[in-house]
Amino acid sequence: MFRRVGRFAVHRPWLTILGWILAAVALSLLAPGLKSTTDETEFLPSHYESVQAGKLQEKAFPKTEQPSAIVVFQRTDGGKLTGADRADVAKVTRGLNDKHREGVARVETNPQAVSPNGEVALASVIATTKNPGDTTLTKAVKDLRNDAKDLLGGTHLTTGFTGQAATQLDAQESSGDTDSMIMTATLGLIVVLLLIIFRSPLIALMPVLIIGIVFSVALGLIGTAAHLGGLKADTSITAILIVVLFGVGTDYILFLLFRYREELRAGQQPKEALTNAVARVGETIASAAGAVIVAFLALLLSTMGMMRAMGPSLAIAVGVTLVAALTLVPAVFSLLGTKAFWPSKAWKKRPRNRVSNGVGTLVARRPALIATLSAAVLAVLAIGTLSFKAEFDTDSQLPQKLESVQAMKDLQRGFSAGQSDPAMVYVESRGGTALDKAALGTYKNDLAGTDGVGTVAGPVLSPDGTVAQYSVVLKYRPTEDKAIDLAGGALRDSAHKAAPGGTKAYVGGTSAVLADVEKAVSHDYKVVFPVAGLAIMIILGLLLRSLVAPLYLMISVALGFGATLGSTVWLFQDLQHKNGLLFMLPVIVYLFVVAIGTDYNILMVARLREEVRRGVPAREAIRTAVARSAPTIASAAIILAGTFGVLLLAENSMLQQMGFAVAFGILLTAFVMAMLLVPTVTSLLGHKAWWPGHQDAPRPDPLAKTGQAPAQGRHRAADEGVRS
C-alpha cells in the first residue's frame, strides 16, 4: 500500500502539490476560526458542584452585574492615604465611570473602599457580561488603564488594575507575544539544525514551507471540526499546535529523507529511490503517527473540557502531518531530485561515522551491561516523581512584571487576598417557597465563622425570593492552594451543614472551580493514562505482529516517563523552590513523551526487524540497525526537543515546565531508550521478542523485484559505518 501511495506522489508531483495548495487556500478562507473560552466551568462536567452553582447563578440572577476588575489606588510614596488622596480617588473613579467604556456598566467605590491600614483604596469595574475573557471587556480594561494615567495627573496617587478581566487581558497579551516568539524561534531552530545536518539550504527551508502548508490545512480542519462538533479550544492550543506540527512534521520528513538518501547511496535513481523510501518507512511513519493520534484521542475520556478539546485538535494535526509525509513530501522532493541536497554531495557516498558505528558495536557486544546501566539511569531519575506536587495556582505562573500581578500584591497590603474574586455561596429553597430572611442572617454568621474566611457580604435574594447569594471573601488568593482547599473543603462543609432547613447550598467561584478541577485531574490520571498506553501497545502489536515486544517497549517508555517527570520535579520544584508543578504536566509528559517518543522506538525496532529478516546473524543485525538508525533518531530528537525547548524562552512558568519536561523526555527516549535500552533488551530476548508472529524469520526482500541493488551489496557498506 505504501509503495503505491509513494509511486503516485512521486510520479504525479504537480497534481499532488496542487491538491495540497488548494486545500490550504480553501480551508484558510472558508473554515471557521478556533473558538476559545475562559470560563473554567465550561471545562467541567455538570455533576461538579461549582458548575451547578454557576448554572444556579445564571438562572436566579440572570441580569446581575459582576465586578470583573479592580482598580487599586495607593500613594506613590507608599504611605497612608490622606483626606486629599481619598478625594482624588473618588474623582478619578468618577472620571473612569464617565468614560462609559463598552462592556462596563459602571466604575464605583463603596464604604469599604479604603483598607483598614489606610494605605490602599479600591474601585470596582462592574461589567455587563459575566465572562471576564470577553474581548469587549478586556479591551475596556485596557482603555481604562490608559484613561487612569491621564486622570492621575496632579495627584500623589498611582493605580493598577487587577481581578479576572485584568488578569485575562495580561495573559492574552503575554500569550500573544509568546506565540510569536515560539513561532520565530521554532522556525529558526529547525532551519539551522537541518542546515547543519544536511548542509543544504533547500532541505533546510523546504520542510518549513511544507509544514506551513500543513499548518494551514490542519488549522482549517480543526476549526471546522470544532464548529461542527461544538468543541472549545483552550487558549494554549496555539502554542502547543505550533511545536507539535513543526516538531512531529520535521521528524517524519527526516525519517523519509534519511531513507531516501540511503537508497540513493545504494545506486537507485532518484524517483525509484524516493518511492522505495516511502515503501520502506511508510509503515513506520504511519505506526508512529497512529500511536500519537490514539494517545491524543484518549483525552476524549478526560472529564476536563480543555483536555477533551486539545486531544482531537492535536490528533487532527498529526493525521494531516502523516498524510503530508507520505504524499506532499515525496511529491516536492520528486521535483527537486538530487538537487535538493545541493551543494552537498553526501548523497553519493556513505562516509565513515565512528560515533554511530561505535554505538552500534557497543550495543551489539555488551547488551546486558548497556541494558542494566540504561535502566538504572532512568530508574534513578524517576525517584523524583515520588515528590511531585500538582500546582493549580495558574496565576502564580504568569510573568511577575504584569500589571495585574503587581496590582494584586499591592491590594494584599491592605485587604484580604480574595477581595478580587470572592467565592460565591448560593442557598436554594427545595420546595420553591420564599427563603426565611432570619435564617439567612444566621447562615451568614456561620459562613463568616469558617476558618480562612475574611468577610461575607449578602444575602442578595433572587426576584422570586427562592435563592440567596453570598459573596465570601477568603483570606487567600483565589487560585492559591489554601483558597482551593478551603473552597473545596471547609467552606463547602460549613455551607452544606449550616444550610437552613428545606434548602440546598452550593459553593462556586474560581476557588471552588479549581477544587473540582483537581478532582477531575485525579480521575483523568486513572483513566487516560491506561487507555492511551493500551492503545499504543495495540498499535505496536499490529506493527510488529508480536505480544512480547510491545510489553517491554511500554515498560521502557514508562521508565522514561518517570525519569522525565522526576527530573522536572528536581529542577523546578526542588532547585527553584516552586510550590508545585503544573497540574496537567503528567498528562502532557505522558502524551508527548510516551506517544511522540515512541516514534523512535518504532523506528529502531522496525529497522531491527528489517535487518534480521535478511538472515544476518543477530549481533550483526543489532549493530547495523543501531548504526543505521542512530543518525536519523538523533537528528529527529534534537530538532523535536529543540522545538519544545523553545518554550523555555517564555516568561510563563507553565510553558517553561512543559518545554523542559517534553524536550528532556524526548532526548531520554531517543538517546537512552531507543538507541540503548530497546535494542539491547531485544538482543537479550532474541527470538522470543517476536513471539508469537516470529517476524524475525528470514524472508526475501519484496522491494528487490523493483530492480534495486541486491541486499547484500547495499549493506556491505555497513562495516564502513554510516553518516550522521
Tab-separated table of N, CA and C in Angstrom, residues 176-190 208 211-212 215 219 238-239 241-243 245-246 643 646-647:
chain	number	residue	atom	x	y	z
A	176	GLY	N	0.165	36.220	23.408
A	176	GLY	CA	0.376	36.640	22.027
A	176	GLY	C	1.838	36.851	21.728
A	177	ASP	N	2.547	37.479	22.631
A	177	ASP	CA	3.983	37.672	22.463
A	177	ASP	C	4.705	36.328	22.475
A	178	THR	N	4.243	35.444	23.358
A	178	THR	CA	4.870	34.134	23.464
A	178	THR	C	4.686	33.332	22.186
A	179	ASP	N	3.469	33.334	21.611
A	179	ASP	CA	3.214	32.597	20.377
A	179	ASP	C	4.118	33.075	19.255
A	180	SER	N	4.252	34.384	19.136
A	180	SER	CA	5.108	34.946	18.100
A	180	SER	C	6.560	34.540	18.313
A	181	MET	N	6.996	34.616	19.579
A	181	MET	CA	8.369	34.239	19.899
A	181	MET	C	8.610	32.763	19.621
A	182	ILE	N	7.641	31.919	20.001
A	182	ILE	CA	7.791	30.483	19.814
A	182	ILE	C	7.853	30.148	18.328
A	183	MET	N	6.972	30.768	17.536
A	183	MET	CA	6.967	30.518	16.095
A	183	MET	C	8.307	30.910	15.475
A	184	THR	N	8.801	32.102	15.810
A	184	THR	CA	10.061	32.581	15.238
A	184	THR	C	11.226	31.692	15.640
A	185	ALA	N	11.315	31.401	16.938
A	185	ALA	CA	12.416	30.584	17.434
A	185	ALA	C	12.355	29.168	16.877
A	186	THR	N	11.150	28.604	16.769
A	186	THR	CA	10.996	27.246	16.250
A	186	THR	C	11.443	27.166	14.796
A	187	LEU	N	10.983	28.122	13.988
A	187	LEU	CA	11.375	28.126	12.577
A	187	LEU	C	12.885	28.286	12.435
A	188	GLY	N	13.447	29.231	13.191
A	188	GLY	CA	14.891	29.455	13.127
A	188	GLY	C	15.675	28.219	13.533
A	189	LEU	N	15.224	27.563	14.596
A	189	LEU	CA	15.920	26.374	15.089
A	189	LEU	C	15.875	25.247	14.064
A	190	ILE	N	14.708	25.021	13.479
A	190	ILE	CA	14.573	23.942	12.504
A	190	ILE	C	15.464	24.187	11.291
A	208	VAL	N	10.127	23.564	6.251
A	208	VAL	CA	9.405	24.676	6.865
A	208	VAL	C	8.242	25.104	5.975
A	211	ILE	N	5.575	22.269	6.030
A	211	ILE	CA	4.813	22.246	7.284
A	211	ILE	C	3.938	23.490	7.394
A	212	GLY	N	4.356	24.588	6.762
A	212	GLY	CA	3.500	25.773	6.728
A	212	GLY	C	2.173	25.475	6.036
A	215	PHE	N	0.200	23.260	8.292
A	215	PHE	CA	-0.359	24.049	9.399
A	215	PHE	C	-1.678	24.692	8.977
A	219	LEU	N	-5.127	23.662	10.711
A	219	LEU	CA	-5.860	24.693	11.445
A	219	LEU	C	-7.283	24.818	10.908
A	238	THR	N	-2.736	27.117	20.605
A	238	THR	CA	-1.938	27.672	19.505
A	238	THR	C	-0.464	27.367	19.677
A	239	ALA	N	0.072	27.670	20.868
A	239	ALA	CA	1.493	27.429	21.111
A	239	ALA	C	1.824	25.949	21.008
A	241	LEU	N	0.139	23.668	19.335
A	241	LEU	CA	-0.049	23.232	17.956
A	241	LEU	C	1.180	23.551	17.108
A	242	ILE	N	1.778	24.700	17.360
A	242	ILE	CA	2.975	25.095	16.605
A	242	ILE	C	4.092	24.081	16.804
A	243	VAL	N	4.401	23.788	18.066
A	243	VAL	CA	5.524	22.894	18.318
A	243	VAL	C	5.209	21.457	17.909
A	245	LEU	N	3.170	20.452	15.358
A	245	LEU	CA	3.229	20.330	13.905
A	245	LEU	C	4.653	20.430	13.373
A	246	PHE	N	5.390	21.408	13.855
A	246	PHE	CA	6.746	21.582	13.347
A	246	PHE	C	7.684	20.515	13.893
A	643	THR	N	12.383	22.163	19.435
A	643	THR	CA	11.142	22.913	19.235
A	643	THR	C	10.365	23.048	20.540
A	646	VAL	N	12.133	25.451	23.010
A	646	VAL	CA	11.906	26.878	22.767
A	646	VAL	C	10.967	27.466	23.820
A	647	LEU	N	10.079	26.622	24.355
A	647	LEU	CA	9.140	27.094	25.372
A	647	LEU	C	9.854	27.587	26.627
